[in-house]
Coordinates of C-alpha atoms in Angstrom, one line a residue:
Chain A
M1 CA 10.8 17.2 20.4
Q2 CA 8.3 16.4 21.8
H3 CA 6.2 16.9 19.5
L4 CA 8.0 15.2 16.5
S5 CA 6.1 12.2 16.4
I6 CA 3.0 13.3 15.3
F7 CA 4.3 15.6 12.4
P8 CA 4.8 13.3 9.1
V9 CA 0.6 13.3 10.1
L10 CA 0.7 17.2 11.5
I11 CA 2.0 18.4 7.6
P12 CA 0.5 16.8 5.2
L13 CA -3.0 17.0 6.8
L14 CA -1.9 21.2 7.5
F15 CA -0.6 21.5 3.5
G16 CA -2.9 20.0 2.5
A17 CA -6.1 22.1 4.2
L18 CA -3.7 25.1 3.3
M19 CA -4.0 24.9 -0.3
L20 CA -8.2 24.1 -0.3
L21 CA -8.4 27.6 0.9
P22 CA -9.0 30.3 -1.2
P23 CA -5.5 32.4 -1.9
I24 CA -4.4 29.3 -2.5
S25 CA -6.6 26.7 -3.7
R26 CA -7.2 29.3 -7.4
N27 CA -3.5 29.7 -8.1
I28 CA -1.5 26.7 -10.1
Q29 CA 1.7 27.9 -9.0
S30 CA 1.6 29.2 -5.6
Q31 CA 0.4 26.0 -4.8
R32 CA 3.3 24.1 -6.5
I33 CA 4.8 26.0 -3.9
A34 CA 3.0 25.0 -1.1
S35 CA 3.9 21.8 -2.5
I36 CA 7.7 21.5 -2.4
V37 CA 8.1 23.2 1.2
G38 CA 5.1 20.8 2.6
T39 CA 6.9 18.3 1.1
L40 CA 10.6 19.1 2.1
L41 CA 9.9 20.0 5.5
L42 CA 7.9 16.7 5.9
L43 CA 11.6 15.3 5.2
V44 CA 13.7 17.0 7.3
S45 CA 11.3 16.9 10.3
S46 CA 11.4 12.5 9.0
A47 CA 15.0 12.4 8.9
F48 CA 15.3 14.4 12.2
L49 CA 12.5 11.9 13.8
L50 CA 14.9 8.8 12.6
Y51 CA 17.7 10.8 13.8
Q52 CA 16.0 10.8 17.1
V53 CA 14.3 7.1 17.8
N54 CA 18.3 5.5 16.3
N55 CA 19.3 7.6 19.7
Q56 CA 17.4 8.5 22.2
G57 CA 15.1 4.8 21.7
V58 CA 11.9 4.7 20.7
Q59 CA 9.0 7.3 20.2
L60 CA 5.4 7.0 22.2
Y61 CA 3.2 9.5 21.8
A62 CA -0.2 9.8 23.1
L63 CA -2.8 11.5 21.3
G64 CA -4.2 14.0 23.9
G65 CA -2.2 12.2 26.6
W66 CA -4.9 8.9 26.9
Q67 CA -2.4 6.7 28.0
A68 CA -2.5 3.5 25.9
P69 CA -4.1 0.9 25.9
Y70 CA -7.0 3.0 26.2
G71 CA -6.3 6.0 24.0
I72 CA -5.1 5.9 20.9
A73 CA -1.0 5.8 20.5
L74 CA 2.0 6.9 17.6
V75 CA 4.5 4.3 18.9
V76 CA 8.1 5.4 16.4
D77 CA 10.3 2.9 16.5
K78 CA 13.1 1.7 14.0
V79 CA 11.4 0.3 11.2
S80 CA 8.8 2.7 11.0
S81 CA 10.8 5.4 11.5
L82 CA 13.0 4.3 8.3
L83 CA 10.1 3.7 6.2
V84 CA 8.3 7.8 6.7
L85 CA 11.3 8.5 6.0
L86 CA 11.4 6.6 3.0
T87 CA 8.0 8.0 2.8
S88 CA 9.2 11.7 2.8
F89 CA 12.3 11.2 0.5
L90 CA 10.4 10.0 -1.9
A91 CA 7.1 12.7 -2.0
F92 CA 9.5 15.2 -2.2
T93 CA 11.0 13.7 -4.9
I94 CA 7.4 12.5 -6.7
M95 CA 6.4 16.5 -6.2
L96 CA 9.7 17.7 -8.2
Y97 CA 8.5 15.6 -11.2
A98 CA 4.6 16.4 -10.3
V99 CA 5.8 20.5 -10.6
A100 CA 6.5 20.2 -14.1
G101 CA 3.8 19.9 -15.6
Q102 CA 1.8 17.0 -14.7
D103 CA 0.1 18.8 -12.0
K104 CA -2.3 20.4 -14.7
G105 CA -4.5 17.6 -15.5
G106 CA -6.7 17.6 -13.2
A107 CA -8.3 18.9 -9.9
Y108 CA -7.2 19.2 -6.5
F109 CA -4.0 17.3 -6.8
H110 CA -1.5 18.8 -4.5
P111 CA -4.1 19.0 -2.1
L112 CA -5.2 14.8 -1.9
F113 CA -1.3 14.3 -2.7
M114 CA -0.3 15.0 0.4
F115 CA -3.5 13.8 2.7
Q116 CA -2.2 10.7 0.5
I117 CA 1.2 10.8 2.2
M118 CA -0.3 12.1 5.1
G119 CA -2.7 7.8 5.4
I120 CA 0.9 6.7 4.3
N121 CA 3.4 8.3 7.5
G122 CA -0.4 7.2 9.2
A123 CA -0.3 3.7 9.0
F124 CA 3.2 3.8 9.9
L125 CA 3.4 4.5 12.9
T126 CA -0.3 4.1 14.6
G127 CA 0.6 1.7 17.0
D128 CA -3.5 0.6 17.2
I129 CA -5.1 -1.3 15.1
F130 CA -8.6 0.7 14.6
N131 CA -6.1 3.7 13.3
L132 CA -4.7 1.4 10.5
F133 CA -7.7 0.8 9.7
V134 CA -8.5 4.6 9.8
F135 CA -5.5 5.5 8.3
F136 CA -5.8 2.9 5.1
E137 CA -9.2 4.7 4.1
V138 CA -7.1 8.3 4.5
L139 CA -4.8 6.9 2.2
L140 CA -7.2 5.0 0.0
I141 CA -9.7 8.1 -1.0
A142 CA -7.2 9.9 -2.2
S143 CA -5.7 7.6 -3.7
Y144 CA -9.4 6.8 -5.3
A145 CA -9.3 10.1 -6.4
L146 CA -5.7 11.0 -7.6
L147 CA -5.6 7.4 -9.8
I148 CA -8.5 9.5 -12.1
H149 CA -6.7 12.1 -11.9
A150 CA -5.8 14.1 -15.8
G151 CA -9.6 11.4 -17.1
G152 CA -9.7 9.3 -20.1
K153 CA -11.6 6.2 -20.5
Q154 CA -8.1 3.5 -18.9
K155 CA -7.9 5.7 -16.3
T156 CA -12.4 5.1 -15.4
Q157 CA -11.6 1.1 -15.9
A158 CA -8.4 0.0 -13.6
A159 CA -10.1 2.7 -11.1
M160 CA -13.5 0.7 -10.0
H161 CA -11.7 -2.6 -9.7
Y162 CA -10.0 -0.8 -7.8
V163 CA -12.2 0.9 -5.5
I164 CA -14.2 -2.3 -4.7
L165 CA -12.3 -4.6 -5.2
N166 CA -10.7 -2.0 -1.7
L167 CA -14.3 -1.4 -0.3
V168 CA -14.7 -4.8 0.6
G169 CA -11.2 -5.1 1.7
S170 CA -11.9 -2.8 4.4
S171 CA -16.0 -4.2 5.0
L172 CA -13.4 -7.3 5.7
F173 CA -10.7 -5.7 7.7
L174 CA -14.0 -4.5 10.1
F175 CA -14.9 -7.6 10.4
G176 CA -11.4 -8.8 11.5
L177 CA -11.1 -6.2 14.2
G178 CA -14.6 -7.1 15.0
I179 CA -13.2 -10.4 16.2
L180 CA -10.0 -9.2 17.7
Y181 CA -11.9 -6.8 19.4
G182 CA -14.6 -9.4 21.0
T183 CA -12.1 -12.5 22.2
L184 CA -9.3 -9.5 23.2
G185 CA -11.3 -6.7 24.4
T186 CA -8.1 -4.5 23.4
L187 CA -6.6 -3.0 19.8
N188 CA -3.1 -1.7 20.9
M189 CA -0.9 -3.6 19.0
A190 CA 1.2 -4.4 22.0
D191 CA -1.4 -4.9 24.2
M192 CA -3.3 -7.4 21.9
A193 CA 1.1 -9.4 21.3
I194 CA 0.8 -9.8 25.3
K195 CA -3.2 -10.4 25.7
V196 CA -3.3 -12.9 22.8
G197 CA -1.3 -15.7 24.5
Q198 CA -3.5 -16.1 27.4
L199 CA -5.8 -17.4 24.2
E200 CA -7.4 -20.5 24.1
G201 CA -9.6 -23.6 23.0
E202 CA -12.6 -21.8 20.5
T203 CA -12.2 -17.9 21.6
A204 CA -8.2 -19.4 20.1
T205 CA -10.0 -19.8 17.3
L206 CA -12.1 -16.9 16.4
A207 CA -9.2 -15.6 17.3
K208 CA -7.9 -17.5 14.6
T209 CA -10.9 -16.2 12.7
G210 CA -9.8 -12.6 12.9
S211 CA -6.5 -12.4 11.9
L212 CA -6.5 -15.0 8.8
L213 CA -9.2 -12.0 7.9
L214 CA -6.8 -9.2 8.2
L215 CA -4.5 -11.6 6.6
V216 CA -6.8 -12.1 3.8
V217 CA -7.2 -7.3 3.8
F218 CA -2.8 -7.0 3.7
G219 CA -2.7 -9.2 1.6
L220 CA -4.4 -6.9 -1.1
K221 CA -3.2 -4.3 -0.1
A222 CA 0.6 -6.0 -0.8
A223 CA -0.4 -7.7 -4.1
M224 CA -0.5 -11.2 -3.0
L225 CA -0.9 -14.5 -5.6
P226 CA -5.3 -14.4 -6.1
M227 CA -5.3 -10.5 -5.2
H228 CA -2.7 -9.3 -7.2
F229 CA -5.0 -9.2 -11.0
W230 CA -5.9 -5.2 -9.4
L231 CA -2.3 -4.2 -9.7
P232 CA -0.5 -4.3 -13.8
K233 CA -3.8 -2.4 -15.0
T234 CA -4.3 0.6 -12.5
Y235 CA -0.1 1.0 -11.7
A236 CA 0.2 1.3 -16.0
S237 CA -2.7 2.9 -16.3
A238 CA -2.2 5.7 -13.5
T239 CA -0.8 9.0 -14.1
A240 CA 3.2 9.1 -13.8
P241 CA 3.6 10.8 -10.1
V242 CA 0.6 9.3 -8.9
A243 CA 2.4 4.9 -10.0
A244 CA 5.1 5.9 -8.7
L245 CA 3.4 7.7 -5.3
F246 CA 1.7 4.3 -5.3
A247 CA 4.9 1.7 -5.7
I248 CA 4.7 2.2 -1.5
M249 CA 1.4 1.7 -1.4
T250 CA 2.0 -2.1 -1.3
K251 CA 4.7 -1.2 0.9
V252 CA 2.0 -0.3 3.5
G253 CA 0.2 -3.2 3.5
I254 CA 3.9 -5.3 3.3
Y255 CA 4.6 -3.4 7.2
S256 CA 0.7 -4.4 8.4
I257 CA 2.2 -8.2 7.9
F258 CA 5.2 -7.3 9.1
R259 CA 3.7 -6.2 12.7
V260 CA 0.6 -8.1 12.7
Y261 CA 2.2 -11.5 12.2
T262 CA 5.1 -10.7 13.8
V263 CA 4.6 -8.6 16.7
I264 CA 0.8 -9.8 17.6
F265 CA 0.7 -13.0 16.3
G266 CA 4.7 -13.9 16.0
D267 CA 6.6 -16.8 18.1
N268 CA 4.7 -15.9 22.2
A269 CA 1.1 -15.8 20.5
G270 CA 0.9 -19.5 23.2
E271 CA -1.6 -20.7 20.5
L272 CA -1.6 -18.8 17.9
A273 CA 2.0 -19.0 17.8
N274 CA 2.9 -17.8 13.6
I275 CA -0.6 -18.7 12.5
A276 CA 0.5 -17.1 8.8
T277 CA 3.1 -18.8 8.2
P278 CA 1.3 -21.6 6.8
W279 CA -0.5 -19.4 3.9
L280 CA 2.4 -16.5 3.1
W281 CA 4.9 -18.9 2.4
P282 CA 3.4 -21.0 -0.3
L283 CA 1.4 -17.7 -1.5
A284 CA 5.0 -15.6 -1.5
L285 CA 6.7 -18.4 -3.8
L286 CA 3.6 -18.0 -6.7
T287 CA 3.6 -14.4 -6.0
I288 CA 7.1 -14.1 -7.3
T289 CA 6.6 -17.1 -9.7
M290 CA 3.1 -14.8 -12.0
G291 CA 5.6 -11.9 -10.9
S292 CA 8.0 -13.4 -13.2
I293 CA 5.9 -14.9 -16.1
G294 CA 4.0 -11.3 -15.9
V295 CA 7.8 -9.4 -15.9
L296 CA 8.7 -11.3 -19.6
A297 CA 4.9 -11.0 -20.8
S298 CA 4.7 -7.2 -20.0
P299 CA 4.3 -4.8 -23.6
S300 CA 5.5 -1.4 -22.2
I301 CA 7.4 0.1 -19.2
R302 CA 4.6 0.9 -17.5
T303 CA 3.4 -2.3 -17.5
L304 CA 6.5 -4.0 -16.8
S305 CA 7.6 -1.9 -13.8
A306 CA 4.3 -2.5 -12.5
N307 CA 4.4 -6.9 -12.6
L308 CA 8.0 -5.8 -10.7
V309 CA 6.0 -4.0 -8.1
I310 CA 4.0 -7.5 -7.7
V311 CA 7.9 -9.2 -8.2
S312 CA 9.3 -7.6 -5.0
S313 CA 5.9 -7.8 -3.1
G314 CA 6.1 -11.9 -3.2
S315 CA 9.7 -11.0 -1.9
L316 CA 9.6 -9.2 0.9
L317 CA 6.4 -12.0 1.9
A318 CA 9.2 -14.8 1.5
C319 CA 11.3 -12.7 4.3
A320 CA 8.0 -12.6 6.6
A321 CA 7.0 -16.8 5.9
I322 CA 10.8 -17.7 7.1
N323 CA 10.5 -15.2 10.1
S324 CA 14.1 -14.2 11.2
E325 CA 15.8 -11.3 12.4
A326 CA 17.6 -12.0 9.6
A327 CA 15.0 -12.5 7.0
T328 CA 13.1 -9.4 8.5
S329 CA 15.7 -6.5 8.1
A330 CA 16.8 -8.0 4.9
A331 CA 13.1 -7.1 3.9
L332 CA 14.0 -3.7 4.9
Y333 CA 16.6 -3.4 3.2
Y334 CA 14.8 -4.8 -0.1
L335 CA 11.3 -2.5 0.2
V336 CA 13.8 0.8 0.7
H337 CA 15.6 -0.1 -2.7
S338 CA 13.4 -1.6 -4.8
T339 CA 10.7 1.2 -3.9
L340 CA 12.9 4.4 -5.0
A341 CA 13.5 2.0 -7.7
S342 CA 10.3 1.1 -9.0
A343 CA 9.1 4.9 -8.5
G344 CA 11.9 6.1 -10.8
L345 CA 11.0 3.5 -13.2
F346 CA 8.0 4.4 -13.6
L347 CA 9.0 8.4 -14.2
L348 CA 11.5 7.9 -16.5
A349 CA 8.2 6.0 -18.0
D350 CA 6.5 8.8 -18.6
V351 CA 9.6 10.2 -19.9
V352 CA 10.3 8.0 -22.9
A353 CA 6.7 8.4 -23.8
R354 CA 5.9 11.9 -24.2
Q355 CA 9.3 11.5 -26.6
R356 CA 7.9 8.8 -28.9
G357 CA 4.5 10.1 -30.0
K358 CA 2.1 7.4 -30.8
A359 CA 4.2 4.2 -29.5
E360 CA 4.3 5.1 -25.8
D361 CA 6.3 3.4 -24.1
R362 CA 5.1 0.4 -25.8
F363 CA 8.4 -2.0 -27.0
V364 CA 8.1 -1.4 -30.4
H365 CA 10.4 0.5 -33.7
S366 CA 9.7 4.8 -33.2
R367 CA 10.8 7.5 -33.5
P368 CA 14.0 8.2 -32.2
F369 CA 14.0 10.4 -28.8
V370 CA 15.1 13.4 -27.9
Q371 CA 17.5 13.0 -25.6
P372 CA 19.0 9.2 -26.4
K373 CA 21.8 9.2 -23.9
L374 CA 20.2 10.6 -21.2
L375 CA 17.4 8.4 -20.6
G376 CA 19.6 5.3 -22.4
F377 CA 21.4 5.7 -19.1
A378 CA 18.8 6.4 -16.5
F379 CA 17.4 2.8 -18.3
A380 CA 20.8 1.2 -17.2
I381 CA 20.9 2.7 -14.0
S382 CA 17.2 1.4 -13.1
A383 CA 17.4 -2.0 -15.4
L384 CA 20.4 -2.8 -12.6
A385 CA 19.4 -1.6 -10.1
L386 CA 15.9 -3.7 -10.5
I387 CA 16.7 -6.6 -12.1
G388 CA 19.6 -7.0 -8.8
M389 CA 23.3 -6.9 -10.9
P390 CA 26.6 -6.3 -9.1
P391 CA 27.2 -2.9 -8.7
L392 CA 23.3 -2.1 -7.5
S393 CA 20.9 -1.9 -4.4
G394 CA 18.8 -4.8 -5.7
F395 CA 21.9 -7.2 -5.6
V396 CA 22.4 -6.3 -2.4
G397 CA 19.7 -6.7 -1.2
K398 CA 19.0 -9.8 -2.9
I399 CA 21.7 -11.5 -1.8
M400 CA 20.6 -10.6 1.8
I401 CA 17.1 -12.2 1.3
L402 CA 18.6 -15.1 0.3
Q403 CA 21.6 -15.8 3.0
A404 CA 18.3 -15.8 5.2
T405 CA 17.2 -18.1 4.6
Q406 CA 17.6 -22.0 6.7
S407 CA 16.0 -24.1 6.3
N408 CA 17.5 -26.5 2.8
A409 CA 13.9 -26.3 2.3
Q410 CA 13.4 -22.7 1.8
T411 CA 16.7 -22.8 0.6
M412 CA 15.9 -25.0 -1.7
W413 CA 12.1 -23.1 -2.8
V414 CA 13.1 -19.2 -2.8
W415 CA 17.0 -19.5 -4.9
P416 CA 15.7 -20.6 -7.8
L417 CA 12.8 -18.6 -7.6
L418 CA 14.2 -15.7 -7.4
L419 CA 17.2 -16.4 -8.6
I420 CA 15.1 -16.9 -12.3
G421 CA 13.1 -14.0 -11.4
S422 CA 15.9 -11.4 -11.7
L423 CA 16.8 -14.1 -15.1
A424 CA 13.2 -12.8 -16.6
A425 CA 14.2 -8.9 -15.3
L426 CA 17.5 -9.1 -17.3
I427 CA 15.7 -10.8 -20.3
T428 CA 12.9 -8.8 -20.2
F429 CA 14.7 -5.4 -19.8
S430 CA 17.3 -6.5 -22.7
R431 CA 15.0 -6.4 -25.2
A432 CA 13.0 -3.9 -23.4
G433 CA 16.2 -1.1 -23.6
T434 CA 17.6 -2.6 -27.3
T435 CA 13.9 -1.5 -28.8
L436 CA 13.5 1.3 -27.5
F437 CA 17.4 3.1 -27.7
W438 CA 18.7 0.9 -30.5
R439 CA 16.3 0.3 -33.0
H440 CA 14.4 3.8 -34.7
N441 CA 13.3 5.0 -37.2
G442 CA 11.9 8.4 -39.5
T443 CA 12.6 11.1 -37.7
M444 CA 12.1 12.6 -34.4
A445 CA 8.4 13.4 -33.7
T446 CA 8.0 17.5 -34.0
S447 CA 6.5 18.4 -31.1
A448 CA 9.0 16.4 -29.0
E449 CA 10.4 18.3 -26.7
P450 CA 12.8 17.6 -24.0
A451 CA 12.8 16.1 -20.3
K452 CA 13.1 19.9 -17.9
T453 CA 15.6 19.9 -15.1
A454 CA 12.8 19.0 -12.5
E455 CA 12.1 16.0 -14.2
I456 CA 15.9 14.9 -14.7
I457 CA 16.9 15.8 -11.4
S458 CA 13.4 14.1 -9.8
I459 CA 13.8 10.7 -11.9
A460 CA 17.9 11.2 -10.5
M461 CA 17.3 12.1 -7.6
L462 CA 15.7 7.9 -7.3
L463 CA 18.0 6.4 -9.5
L464 CA 21.6 7.3 -7.1
A465 CA 19.6 6.4 -4.1
S466 CA 20.2 2.8 -5.5
P467 CA 24.3 3.7 -6.2
V468 CA 24.6 5.4 -1.9
L469 CA 22.5 2.3 -0.5
V470 CA 25.2 0.9 -1.7
L471 CA 27.6 3.0 0.0
L472 CA 26.1 3.5 3.0
G473 CA 25.1 -0.5 2.5
G474 CA 26.8 -1.3 5.8
D475 CA 25.3 1.6 7.8
I476 CA 21.7 1.3 6.8
S477 CA 22.5 -3.2 7.6
E478 CA 23.2 -2.3 11.0
F479 CA 20.2 -0.1 11.0
T480 CA 17.3 -2.4 9.5
Q481 CA 19.0 -5.5 11.4
Q482 CA 18.4 -3.5 15.5
A483 CA 14.6 -2.7 13.3
A484 CA 14.3 -6.5 12.5
F485 CA 15.8 -6.9 16.0
Y486 CA 13.5 -4.7 17.6
L487 CA 9.9 -6.5 15.9
H488 CA 11.1 -10.1 17.0
D489 CA 11.5 -8.9 20.2
I490 CA 8.3 -8.8 22.6
Q491 CA 10.3 -7.7 25.6
S492 CA 10.5 -4.0 24.1
S493 CA 7.7 -4.0 21.1
A494 CA 5.2 -5.1 23.2
Y495 CA 6.0 -5.0 27.2
D496 CA 8.5 -1.7 27.4
L497 CA 5.0 0.0 25.4
L498 CA 3.0 -0.8 28.6
P499 CA 4.3 0.3 31.6
G500 CA 1.5 -0.6 33.3
V501 CA 0.4 -3.7 32.3
A502 CA 2.5 -6.8 34.4
Q503 CA 4.6 -9.1 32.2
Chain B
M1 CA -31.4 -11.5 20.8
E2 CA -28.4 -13.3 19.9
G3 CA -29.6 -16.0 17.6
L4 CA -32.0 -13.2 15.8
Y5 CA -29.1 -10.7 15.7
A6 CA -26.6 -13.2 14.6
F7 CA -28.6 -14.2 11.8
C8 CA -30.3 -10.3 10.5
V9 CA -25.4 -9.4 10.4
G10 CA -25.0 -13.1 8.3
L11 CA -28.0 -12.2 5.5
L12 CA -26.9 -8.8 5.3
T13 CA -23.2 -10.1 4.7
A14 CA -25.3 -12.8 2.6
C15 CA -26.3 -10.8 0.2
G16 CA -23.7 -8.5 0.2
V17 CA -21.3 -10.9 -1.2
F18 CA -23.6 -11.5 -4.0
L19 CA -25.0 -8.0 -4.7
A20 CA -20.6 -6.8 -5.3
L21 CA -20.1 -10.5 -6.9
R22 CA -22.4 -9.3 -10.1
G23 CA -22.2 -7.3 -13.1
R24 CA -23.6 -4.4 -12.7
S25 CA -22.0 -1.1 -10.5
F26 CA -25.5 -0.2 -9.4
S27 CA -26.0 -4.1 -8.1
V28 CA -22.1 -4.2 -6.2
V29 CA -22.7 0.6 -5.2
I30 CA -26.0 -1.4 -3.6
G31 CA -23.7 -5.1 -2.5
L32 CA -21.4 -2.2 -0.8
T33 CA -23.8 -1.3 1.0
L34 CA -25.1 -3.8 2.4
L35 CA -21.6 -5.5 3.3
S36 CA -21.0 -1.9 5.6
Y37 CA -24.7 -1.9 7.1
A38 CA -23.3 -5.9 8.6
V39 CA -19.7 -4.9 9.1
N40 CA -21.2 -2.0 11.4
L41 CA -23.9 -3.7 13.2
F42 CA -20.8 -6.6 13.7
L43 CA -18.2 -4.6 14.9
F44 CA -21.5 -2.9 17.3
A45 CA -22.1 -6.7 18.5
S46 CA -18.0 -7.7 19.4
G47 CA -18.5 -6.0 22.9
R48 CA -21.2 -8.5 23.8
L49 CA -24.8 -7.3 23.2
K50 CA -27.1 -6.1 26.8
L51 CA -29.9 -5.3 27.7
N52 CA -30.9 -1.6 29.7
A53 CA -27.0 -1.0 30.3
A54 CA -25.8 2.9 29.5
A55 CA -22.7 3.0 27.4
V56 CA -21.5 5.9 30.6
L57 CA -20.5 5.1 34.0
G58 CA -22.7 5.7 36.6
Q59 CA -26.0 5.6 34.5
S60 CA -27.4 2.2 35.1
E61 CA -25.6 -0.9 37.6
E62 CA -24.5 -2.7 34.0
Y63 CA -21.9 -0.8 31.6
S64 CA -21.6 -2.1 27.9
D65 CA -18.8 -1.2 26.6
P66 CA -18.7 2.0 24.9
L67 CA -15.3 1.1 22.9
P68 CA -17.3 -0.5 20.1
Q69 CA -19.6 2.0 19.7
A70 CA -17.4 4.6 19.0
L71 CA -15.7 2.0 16.5
V72 CA -19.0 1.7 14.9
L73 CA -19.9 5.4 14.7
T74 CA -16.3 5.8 13.1
A75 CA -16.7 2.8 10.3
I76 CA -20.3 5.0 10.0
V77 CA -18.4 8.0 8.7
I78 CA -15.8 6.2 6.8
G79 CA -18.9 3.2 5.0
F80 CA -20.9 6.7 3.7
A81 CA -17.6 8.2 2.0
M82 CA -16.3 5.3 0.3
T83 CA -19.9 4.8 -0.6
A84 CA -20.4 8.3 -2.0
F85 CA -17.5 7.9 -4.2
C86 CA -17.9 4.8 -5.7
V87 CA -21.5 6.3 -6.4
I88 CA -20.2 9.4 -8.3
L89 CA -17.2 7.0 -10.6
A90 CA -19.9 4.3 -11.0
M91 CA -22.0 7.1 -12.8
R92 CA -18.7 8.5 -14.0
A93 CA -17.9 4.6 -16.1
R94 CA -21.4 4.7 -16.9
A95 CA -20.8 7.8 -19.2
D96 CA -16.8 7.3 -20.1
L97 CA -17.8 4.0 -20.4
G98 CA -21.4 4.4 -22.0
N99 CA -22.4 1.2 -20.3
D100 CA -22.3 0.4 -16.4
H101 CA -20.3 -3.3 -15.9
V102 CA -17.6 -3.2 -13.7
D103 CA -15.5 -4.5 -16.6
G104 CA -16.7 -1.4 -19.2
T105 CA -17.3 -3.9 -22.1
L106 CA -20.5 -6.1 -21.5
P107 CA -20.1 -9.0 -22.6
M108 CA -21.6 -11.4 -25.1
Q109 CA -24.5 -12.7 -24.3
P110 CA -25.0 -16.8 -24.9
N111 CA -28.0 -16.3 -28.4
D112 CA -25.0 -13.5 -29.0
A113 CA -22.5 -15.8 -29.4
A114 CA -25.1 -18.0 -31.1
S115 CA -26.2 -15.3 -34.1
K116 CA -22.6 -14.4 -34.9
S117 CA -21.6 -18.3 -35.6
E118 CA -24.7 -18.7 -37.3
G119 CA -23.5 -15.5 -40.2
N120 CA -20.4 -17.1 -40.3
H121 CA -21.8 -20.4 -41.6

């Protein structure tokens, strides 16, 4: 399958466009069927793509036959195919949840969802930094509209901040791109990685400015410390399926940081080698700290989940700052785990909120649940996974990160912060669990109805991914190690992609 | 030419950043528009400034870099779409929240605070 590489971008694009056409656009039922079929197709093709990459190595897809570095290229390596598979799985499970009724809140939920998936997959696959910008904008404009899905004052208020911040971020992205193009004369990531080593003196300083501007932009998407204030409010006010899909959005920023600062500005960048590390290191640690404080202060499950997203972003950024193969491999494993687990918690929070009437998902006394055992069990699993308690994948991921620290200084900072962060999560989760499930009064809300089967299946799929990640832990960590090796090896991540360039 | 060009880009950026930091959504939208103009001009200049040089091979002795022009074209399209969305969102926020402040609530004015504390006495 020569064209398989572009399927993760094409399938959502075509299905999204299809759903805007008359026979389907008027009927929510057929839109739902189209969405489920579309995301299922996407899941199958990305699984097949991963299989192909694993067997045959990196796939280079030149759009329109224009060869890199002049044309636009999609690069499907182990890192990007893993993340595309993760996105597709997430899209399928969230769509399963949304078709149970959450998609009726506003118009065009299904097409927008598809376009956002297209943007995310495109950002993971592209090998060209300008196309990274374009796909960023595609996923952002879809996310702006999805954020205000179902309406309401809170959503508009959160959307205002989110949209303005991201528009400023986009401008900075273009400034950074312009500077890098002006100094390097290319936008293909592999080509940039080769050329950046030759820069000297003033040009190098200029390129450094450009690359640090890019770090600000990626940091904004990844919720790095000074730029994370938009996240809790945005995620907590979004509708459940949208918030769950947003769990992968910060990871797009993290992925870009890994891609740009290990491949282009990595060890081989001459004067500009590892320019991001001195910034990433303190900011990552402070992000973990601030996230943990936020976790302790969370008044509801949704805010708690949003703050846990910040903590996981901080941990991933710390891995990027450690800048070694082991750390990158740990980061990839932890990224998959934290995306799935926090998406599951966002969906669970919605079910909890609907069964408790006015108390919603806040940690206060309220009516008993319609399905206390089922929800309690699901809450316990997601708590174990997100805290990082032994049997589940959070534990394995955190152990891998802790083991990846190399020098004494790194160990001294990362170990306590990560472990105290876990303790904060443990405290909040036990407080939340006891209040939500054990201390209730009055009678059941008459309007409350049990969660629908599709919703339960969707949450179960997301939460059970955690034990599966542990059971298949050996294979997955071997895969992430190979992926990390590829990312750190300039020979394969840059020179092999450009056959015409002399070494 | 370079000096004038750089000055214009810098001025647009400075005005854009200043307006984007204001509290009312209207001035923020204007600020974002100015920023995107500045970005477009800046991207255009990243291929070096040249006079009488077509961006097509064979049209003149010297030719200018065509890539930044393609980039600017894409950036303009995206910038317009984003600004349009931002305008609509600002109008929606004005309708939903009852004021045009980006936070959704008007900050307390100094004389309001003074009159309030007088009322307490």
